[in-house]
mmCIF file of N, CA, C and O in Angstrom:
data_model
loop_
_atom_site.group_PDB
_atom_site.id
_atom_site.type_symbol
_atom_site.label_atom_id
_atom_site.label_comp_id
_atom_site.label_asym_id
_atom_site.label_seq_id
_atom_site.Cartn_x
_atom_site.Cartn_y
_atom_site.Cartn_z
ATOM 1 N N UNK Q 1 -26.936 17.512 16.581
ATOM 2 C CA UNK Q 1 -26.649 18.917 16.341
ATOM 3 C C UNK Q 1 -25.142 19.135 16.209
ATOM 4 O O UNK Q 1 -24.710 19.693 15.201
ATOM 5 N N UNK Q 2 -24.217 18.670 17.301
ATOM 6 C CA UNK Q 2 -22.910 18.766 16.865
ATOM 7 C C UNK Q 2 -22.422 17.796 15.747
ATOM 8 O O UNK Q 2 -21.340 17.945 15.181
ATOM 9 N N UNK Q 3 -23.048 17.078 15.550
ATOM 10 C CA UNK Q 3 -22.304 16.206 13.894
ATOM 11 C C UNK Q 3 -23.067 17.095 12.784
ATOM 12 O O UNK Q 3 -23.249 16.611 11.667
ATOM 13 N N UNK Q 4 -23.409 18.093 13.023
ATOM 14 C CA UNK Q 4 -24.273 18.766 11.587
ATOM 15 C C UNK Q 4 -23.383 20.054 11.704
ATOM 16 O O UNK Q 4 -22.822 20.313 10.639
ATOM 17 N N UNK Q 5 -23.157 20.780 12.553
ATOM 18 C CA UNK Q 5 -22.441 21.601 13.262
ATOM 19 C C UNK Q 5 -20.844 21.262 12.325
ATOM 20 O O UNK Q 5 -20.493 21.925 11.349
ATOM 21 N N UNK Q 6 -20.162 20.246 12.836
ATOM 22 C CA UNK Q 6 -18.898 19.442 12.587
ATOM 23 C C UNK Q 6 -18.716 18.932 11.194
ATOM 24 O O UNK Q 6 -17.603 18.534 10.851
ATOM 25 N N UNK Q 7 -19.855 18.913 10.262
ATOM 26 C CA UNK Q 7 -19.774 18.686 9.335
ATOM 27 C C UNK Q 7 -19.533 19.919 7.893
ATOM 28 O O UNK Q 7 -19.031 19.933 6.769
ATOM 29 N N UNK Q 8 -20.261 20.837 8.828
ATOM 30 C CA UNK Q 8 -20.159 21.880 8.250
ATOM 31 C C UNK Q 8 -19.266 22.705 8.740
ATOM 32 O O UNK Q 8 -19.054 23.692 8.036
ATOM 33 N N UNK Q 9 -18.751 22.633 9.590
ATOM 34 C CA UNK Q 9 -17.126 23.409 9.691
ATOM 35 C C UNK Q 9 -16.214 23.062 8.612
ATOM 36 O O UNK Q 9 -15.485 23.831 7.985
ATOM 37 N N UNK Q 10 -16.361 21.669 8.461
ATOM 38 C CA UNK Q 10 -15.515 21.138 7.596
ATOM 39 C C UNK Q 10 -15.802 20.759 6.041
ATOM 40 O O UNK Q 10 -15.107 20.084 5.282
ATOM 41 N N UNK Q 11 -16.545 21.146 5.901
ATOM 42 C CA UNK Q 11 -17.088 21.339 4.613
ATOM 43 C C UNK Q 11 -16.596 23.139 4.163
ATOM 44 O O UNK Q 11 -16.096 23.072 3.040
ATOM 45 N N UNK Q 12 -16.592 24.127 4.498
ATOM 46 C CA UNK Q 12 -16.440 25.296 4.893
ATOM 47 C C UNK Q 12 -14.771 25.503 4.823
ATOM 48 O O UNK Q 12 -14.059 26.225 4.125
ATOM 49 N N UNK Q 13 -14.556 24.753 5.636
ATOM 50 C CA UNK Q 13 -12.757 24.471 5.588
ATOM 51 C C UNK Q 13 -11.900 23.929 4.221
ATOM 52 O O UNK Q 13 -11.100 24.517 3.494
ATOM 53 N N UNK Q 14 -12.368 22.706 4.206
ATOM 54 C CA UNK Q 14 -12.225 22.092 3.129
ATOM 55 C C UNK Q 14 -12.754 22.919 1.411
ATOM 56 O O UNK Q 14 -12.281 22.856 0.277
ATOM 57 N N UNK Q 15 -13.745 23.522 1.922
ATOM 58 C CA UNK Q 15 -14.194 24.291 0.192
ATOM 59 C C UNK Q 15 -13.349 25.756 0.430
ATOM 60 O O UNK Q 15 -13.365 26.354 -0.646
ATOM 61 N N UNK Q 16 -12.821 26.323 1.178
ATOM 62 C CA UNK Q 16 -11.871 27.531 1.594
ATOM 63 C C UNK Q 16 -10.372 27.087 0.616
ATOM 64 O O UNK Q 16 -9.678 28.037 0.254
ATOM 65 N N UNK Q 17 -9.996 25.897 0.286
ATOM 66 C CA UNK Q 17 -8.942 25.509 0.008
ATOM 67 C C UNK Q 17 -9.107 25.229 -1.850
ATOM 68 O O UNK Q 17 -8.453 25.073 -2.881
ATOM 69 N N UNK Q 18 -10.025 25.286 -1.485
ATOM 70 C CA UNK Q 18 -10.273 24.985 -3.182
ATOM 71 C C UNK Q 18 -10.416 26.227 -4.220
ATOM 72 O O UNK Q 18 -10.342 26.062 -5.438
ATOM 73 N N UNK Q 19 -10.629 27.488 -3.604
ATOM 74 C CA UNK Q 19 -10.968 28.369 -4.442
ATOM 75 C C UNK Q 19 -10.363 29.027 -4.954
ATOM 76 O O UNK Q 19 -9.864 29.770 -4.110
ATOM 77 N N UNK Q 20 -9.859 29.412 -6.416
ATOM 78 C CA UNK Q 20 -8.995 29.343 -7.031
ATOM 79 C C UNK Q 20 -8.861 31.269 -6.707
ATOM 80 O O UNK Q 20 -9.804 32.055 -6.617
ATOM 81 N N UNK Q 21 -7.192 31.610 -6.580
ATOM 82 C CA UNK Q 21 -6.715 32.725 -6.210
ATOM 83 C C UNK Q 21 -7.048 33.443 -7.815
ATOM 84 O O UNK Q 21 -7.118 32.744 -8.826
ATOM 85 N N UNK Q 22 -7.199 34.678 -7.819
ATOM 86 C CA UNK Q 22 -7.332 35.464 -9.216
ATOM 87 C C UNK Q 22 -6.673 36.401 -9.535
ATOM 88 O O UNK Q 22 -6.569 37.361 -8.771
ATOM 89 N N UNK Q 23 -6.085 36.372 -10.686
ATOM 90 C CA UNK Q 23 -5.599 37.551 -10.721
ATOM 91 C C UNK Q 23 -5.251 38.371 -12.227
ATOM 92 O O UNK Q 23 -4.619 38.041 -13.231
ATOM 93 N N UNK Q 24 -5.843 39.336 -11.911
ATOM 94 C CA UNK Q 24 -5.794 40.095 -13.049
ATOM 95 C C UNK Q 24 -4.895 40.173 -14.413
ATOM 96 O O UNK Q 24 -3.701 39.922 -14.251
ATOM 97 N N UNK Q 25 -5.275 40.452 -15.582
ATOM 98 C CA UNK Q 25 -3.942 40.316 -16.740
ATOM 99 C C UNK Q 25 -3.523 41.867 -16.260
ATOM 100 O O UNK Q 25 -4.226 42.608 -15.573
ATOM 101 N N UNK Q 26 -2.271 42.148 -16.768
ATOM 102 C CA UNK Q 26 -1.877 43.434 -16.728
ATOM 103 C C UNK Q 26 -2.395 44.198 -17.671
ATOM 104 O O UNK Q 26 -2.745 43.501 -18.623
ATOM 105 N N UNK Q 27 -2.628 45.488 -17.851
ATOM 106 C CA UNK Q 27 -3.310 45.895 -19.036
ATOM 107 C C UNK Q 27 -2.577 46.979 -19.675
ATOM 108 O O UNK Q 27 -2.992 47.364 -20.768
ATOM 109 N N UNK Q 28 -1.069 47.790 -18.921
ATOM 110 C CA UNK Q 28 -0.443 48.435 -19.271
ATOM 111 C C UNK Q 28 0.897 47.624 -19.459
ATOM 112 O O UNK Q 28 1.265 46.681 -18.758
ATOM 113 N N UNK Q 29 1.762 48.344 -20.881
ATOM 114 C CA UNK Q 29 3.247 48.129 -20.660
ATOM 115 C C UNK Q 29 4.276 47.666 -19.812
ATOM 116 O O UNK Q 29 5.079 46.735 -19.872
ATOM 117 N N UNK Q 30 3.930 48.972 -18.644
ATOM 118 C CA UNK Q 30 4.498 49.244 -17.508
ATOM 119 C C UNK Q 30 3.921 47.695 -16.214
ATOM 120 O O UNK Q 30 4.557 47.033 -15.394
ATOM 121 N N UNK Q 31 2.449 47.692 -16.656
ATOM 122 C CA UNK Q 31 2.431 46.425 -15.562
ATOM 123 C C UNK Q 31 2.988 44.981 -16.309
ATOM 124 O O UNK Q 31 3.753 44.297 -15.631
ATOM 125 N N UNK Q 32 2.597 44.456 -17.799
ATOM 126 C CA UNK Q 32 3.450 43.438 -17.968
ATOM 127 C C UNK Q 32 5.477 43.401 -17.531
ATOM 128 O O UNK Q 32 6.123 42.415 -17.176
ATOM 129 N N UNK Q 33 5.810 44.349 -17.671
ATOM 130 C CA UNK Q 33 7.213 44.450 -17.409
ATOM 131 C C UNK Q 33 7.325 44.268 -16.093
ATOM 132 O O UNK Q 33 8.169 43.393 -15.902
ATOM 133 N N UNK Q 34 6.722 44.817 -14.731
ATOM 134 C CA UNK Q 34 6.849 44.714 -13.817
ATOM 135 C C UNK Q 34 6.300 42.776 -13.659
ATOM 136 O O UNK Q 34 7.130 41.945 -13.291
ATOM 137 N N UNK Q 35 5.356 42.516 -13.883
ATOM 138 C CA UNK Q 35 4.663 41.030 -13.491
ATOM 139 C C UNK Q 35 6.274 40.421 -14.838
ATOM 140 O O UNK Q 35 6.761 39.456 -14.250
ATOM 141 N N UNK Q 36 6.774 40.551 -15.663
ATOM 142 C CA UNK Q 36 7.520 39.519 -15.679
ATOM 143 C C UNK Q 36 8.870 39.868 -15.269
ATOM 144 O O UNK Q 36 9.797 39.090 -15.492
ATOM 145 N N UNK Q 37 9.055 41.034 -14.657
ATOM 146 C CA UNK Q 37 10.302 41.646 -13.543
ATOM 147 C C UNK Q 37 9.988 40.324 -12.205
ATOM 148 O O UNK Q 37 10.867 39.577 -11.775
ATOM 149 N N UNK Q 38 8.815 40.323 -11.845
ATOM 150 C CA UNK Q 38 8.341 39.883 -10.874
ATOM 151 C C UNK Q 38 8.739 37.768 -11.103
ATOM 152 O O UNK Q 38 9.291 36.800 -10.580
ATOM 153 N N UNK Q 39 8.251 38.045 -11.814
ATOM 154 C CA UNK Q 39 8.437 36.624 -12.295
ATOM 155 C C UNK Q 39 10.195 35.794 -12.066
ATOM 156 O O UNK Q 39 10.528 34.831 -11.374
ATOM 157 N N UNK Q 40 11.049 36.751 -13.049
ATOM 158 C CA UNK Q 40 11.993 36.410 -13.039
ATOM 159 C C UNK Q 40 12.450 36.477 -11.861
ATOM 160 O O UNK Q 40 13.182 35.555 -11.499
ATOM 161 N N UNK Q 41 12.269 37.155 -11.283
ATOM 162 C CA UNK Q 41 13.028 37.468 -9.220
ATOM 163 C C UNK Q 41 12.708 35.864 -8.917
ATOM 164 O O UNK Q 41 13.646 35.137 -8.588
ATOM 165 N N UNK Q 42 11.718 35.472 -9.006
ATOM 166 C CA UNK Q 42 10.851 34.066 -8.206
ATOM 167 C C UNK Q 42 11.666 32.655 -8.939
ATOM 168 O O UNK Q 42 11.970 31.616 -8.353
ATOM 169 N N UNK Q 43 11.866 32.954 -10.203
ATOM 170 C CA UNK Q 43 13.109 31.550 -10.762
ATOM 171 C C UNK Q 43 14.098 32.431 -10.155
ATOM 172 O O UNK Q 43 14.222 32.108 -8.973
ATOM 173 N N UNK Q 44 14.780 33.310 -10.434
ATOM 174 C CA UNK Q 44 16.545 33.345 -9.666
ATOM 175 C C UNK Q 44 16.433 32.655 -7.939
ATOM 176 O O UNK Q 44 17.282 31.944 -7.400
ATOM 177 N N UNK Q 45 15.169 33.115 -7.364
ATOM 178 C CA UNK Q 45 15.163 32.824 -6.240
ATOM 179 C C UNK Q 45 15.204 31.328 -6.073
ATOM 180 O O UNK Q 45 16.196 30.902 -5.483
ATOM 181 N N UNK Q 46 14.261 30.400 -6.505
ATOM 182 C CA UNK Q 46 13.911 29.093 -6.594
ATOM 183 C C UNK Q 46 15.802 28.639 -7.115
ATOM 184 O O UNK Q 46 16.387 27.677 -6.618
ATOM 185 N N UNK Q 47 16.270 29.325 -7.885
ATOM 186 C CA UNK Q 47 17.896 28.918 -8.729
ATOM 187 C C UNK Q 47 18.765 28.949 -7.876
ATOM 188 O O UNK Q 47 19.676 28.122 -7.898
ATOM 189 N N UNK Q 48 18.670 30.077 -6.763
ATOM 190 C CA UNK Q 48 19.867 30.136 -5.643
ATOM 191 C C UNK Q 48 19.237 29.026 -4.404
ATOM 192 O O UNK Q 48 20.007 28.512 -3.593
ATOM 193 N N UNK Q 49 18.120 28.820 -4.394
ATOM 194 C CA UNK Q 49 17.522 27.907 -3.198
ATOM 195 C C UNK Q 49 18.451 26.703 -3.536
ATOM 196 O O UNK Q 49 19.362 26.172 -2.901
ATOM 197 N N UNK Q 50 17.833 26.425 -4.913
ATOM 198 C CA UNK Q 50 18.300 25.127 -5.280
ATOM 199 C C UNK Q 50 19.688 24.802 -5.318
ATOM 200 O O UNK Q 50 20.029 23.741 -4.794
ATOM 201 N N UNK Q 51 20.495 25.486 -5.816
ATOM 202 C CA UNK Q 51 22.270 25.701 -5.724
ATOM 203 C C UNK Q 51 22.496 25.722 -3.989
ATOM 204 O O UNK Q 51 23.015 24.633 -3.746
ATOM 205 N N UNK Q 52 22.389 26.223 -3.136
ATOM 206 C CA UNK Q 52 22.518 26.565 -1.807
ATOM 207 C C UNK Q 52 22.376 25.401 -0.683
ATOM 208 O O UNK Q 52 22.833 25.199 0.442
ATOM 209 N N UNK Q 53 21.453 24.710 -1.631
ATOM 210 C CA UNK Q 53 20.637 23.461 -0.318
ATOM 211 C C UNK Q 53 21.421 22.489 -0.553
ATOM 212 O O UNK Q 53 22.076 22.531 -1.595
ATOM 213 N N UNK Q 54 21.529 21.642 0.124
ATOM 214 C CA UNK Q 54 22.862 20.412 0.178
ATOM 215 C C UNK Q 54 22.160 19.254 -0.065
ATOM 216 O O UNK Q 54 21.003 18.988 0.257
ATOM 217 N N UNK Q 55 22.783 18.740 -0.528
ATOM 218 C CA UNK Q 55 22.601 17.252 -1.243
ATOM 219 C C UNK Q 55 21.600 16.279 -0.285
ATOM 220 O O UNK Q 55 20.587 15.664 -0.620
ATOM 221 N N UNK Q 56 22.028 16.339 0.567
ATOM 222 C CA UNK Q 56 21.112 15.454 1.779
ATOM 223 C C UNK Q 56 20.186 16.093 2.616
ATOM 224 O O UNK Q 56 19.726 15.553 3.622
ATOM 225 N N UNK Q 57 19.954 16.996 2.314
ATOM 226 C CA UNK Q 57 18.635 17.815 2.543
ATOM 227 C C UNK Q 57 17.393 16.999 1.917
ATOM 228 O O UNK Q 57 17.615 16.591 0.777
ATOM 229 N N UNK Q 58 16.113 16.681 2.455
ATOM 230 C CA UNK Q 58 15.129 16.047 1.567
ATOM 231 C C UNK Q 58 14.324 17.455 1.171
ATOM 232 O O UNK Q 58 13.467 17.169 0.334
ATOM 233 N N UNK Q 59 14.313 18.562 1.419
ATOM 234 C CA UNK Q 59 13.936 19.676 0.231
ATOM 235 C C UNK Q 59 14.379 20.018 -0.902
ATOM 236 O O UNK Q 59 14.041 20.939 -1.644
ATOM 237 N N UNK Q 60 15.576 18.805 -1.057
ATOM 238 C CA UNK Q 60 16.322 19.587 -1.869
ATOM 239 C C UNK Q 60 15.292 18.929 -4.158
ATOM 240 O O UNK Q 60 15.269 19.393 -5.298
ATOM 241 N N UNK Q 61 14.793 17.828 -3.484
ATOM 242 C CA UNK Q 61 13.864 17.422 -4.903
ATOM 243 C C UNK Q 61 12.961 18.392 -5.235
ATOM 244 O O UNK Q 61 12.862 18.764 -6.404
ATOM 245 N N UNK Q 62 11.926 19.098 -3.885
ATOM 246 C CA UNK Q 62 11.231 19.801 -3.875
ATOM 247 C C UNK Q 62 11.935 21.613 -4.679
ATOM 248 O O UNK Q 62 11.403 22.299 -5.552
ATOM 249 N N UNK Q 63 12.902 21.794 -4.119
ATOM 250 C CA UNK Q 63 13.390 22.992 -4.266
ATOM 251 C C UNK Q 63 13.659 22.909 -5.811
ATOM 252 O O UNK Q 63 13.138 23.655 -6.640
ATOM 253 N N UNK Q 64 14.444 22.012 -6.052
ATOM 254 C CA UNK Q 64 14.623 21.964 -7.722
ATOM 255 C C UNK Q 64 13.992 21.668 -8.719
ATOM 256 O O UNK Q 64 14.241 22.072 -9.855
ATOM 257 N N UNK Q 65 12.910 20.764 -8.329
ATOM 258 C CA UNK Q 65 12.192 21.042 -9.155
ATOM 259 C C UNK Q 65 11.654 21.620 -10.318
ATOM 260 O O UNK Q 65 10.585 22.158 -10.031
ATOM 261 N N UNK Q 66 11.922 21.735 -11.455
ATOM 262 C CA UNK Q 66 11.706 22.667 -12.639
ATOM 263 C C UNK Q 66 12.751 23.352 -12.983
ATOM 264 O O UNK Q 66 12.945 23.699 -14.148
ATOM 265 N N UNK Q 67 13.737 23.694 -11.771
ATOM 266 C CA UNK Q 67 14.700 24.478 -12.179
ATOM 267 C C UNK Q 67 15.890 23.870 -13.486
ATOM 268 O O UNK Q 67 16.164 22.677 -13.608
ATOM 269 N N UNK Q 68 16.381 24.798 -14.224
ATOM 270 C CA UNK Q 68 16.952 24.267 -15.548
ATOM 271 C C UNK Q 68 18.152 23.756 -15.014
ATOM 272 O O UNK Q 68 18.598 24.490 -14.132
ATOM 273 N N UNK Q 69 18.909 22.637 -15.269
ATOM 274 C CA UNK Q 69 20.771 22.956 -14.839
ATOM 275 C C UNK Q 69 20.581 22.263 -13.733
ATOM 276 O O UNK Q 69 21.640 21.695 -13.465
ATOM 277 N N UNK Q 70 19.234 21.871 -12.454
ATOM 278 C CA UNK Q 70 19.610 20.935 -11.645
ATOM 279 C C UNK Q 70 19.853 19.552 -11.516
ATOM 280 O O UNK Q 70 19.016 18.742 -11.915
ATOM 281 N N UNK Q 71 20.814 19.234 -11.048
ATOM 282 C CA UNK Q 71 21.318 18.081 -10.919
ATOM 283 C C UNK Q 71 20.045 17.448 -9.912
ATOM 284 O O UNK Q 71 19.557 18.222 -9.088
ATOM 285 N N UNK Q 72 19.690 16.482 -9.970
ATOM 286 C CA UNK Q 72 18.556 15.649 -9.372
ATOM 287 C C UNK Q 72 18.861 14.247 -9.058
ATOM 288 O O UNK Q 72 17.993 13.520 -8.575
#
């Protein structure tokens, strides 16, 4: 009973991680401008992370990642 129990916690757990987040297209003007207002905030942010973090930091591959202009 507890290995059927234990199996299914974790089955439950494990399928919780998989399910893909959703999210709506914008359908007004006003919301595409805001979602790519939104957007751009999230690269400047990821751009100053990456500029900011020091060389011998091991976040620092993670942080730059994708970003344009980083040195790697």
């Amino acid at each position: 009973m507890t290995r059927i129990l234990t199996i299914a916690v974790l089955a439950a757990l494990t399928g919780a991680c998989t399910i893909p987040t959703y999210e709506a297209d914008p359908v007004s003007p006003h919301q595409w401008e805001r979602r790519q207002e939104a957007i751009m905030r999230q690269q400047a942010e990821r751009e100053r992370l990456c500029r900011i973090t020091r060389e011998d930091d091991p976040r620092k591959e993670e942080l730059c990642r994708g970003v344009s202009g980083a040195s790697q």
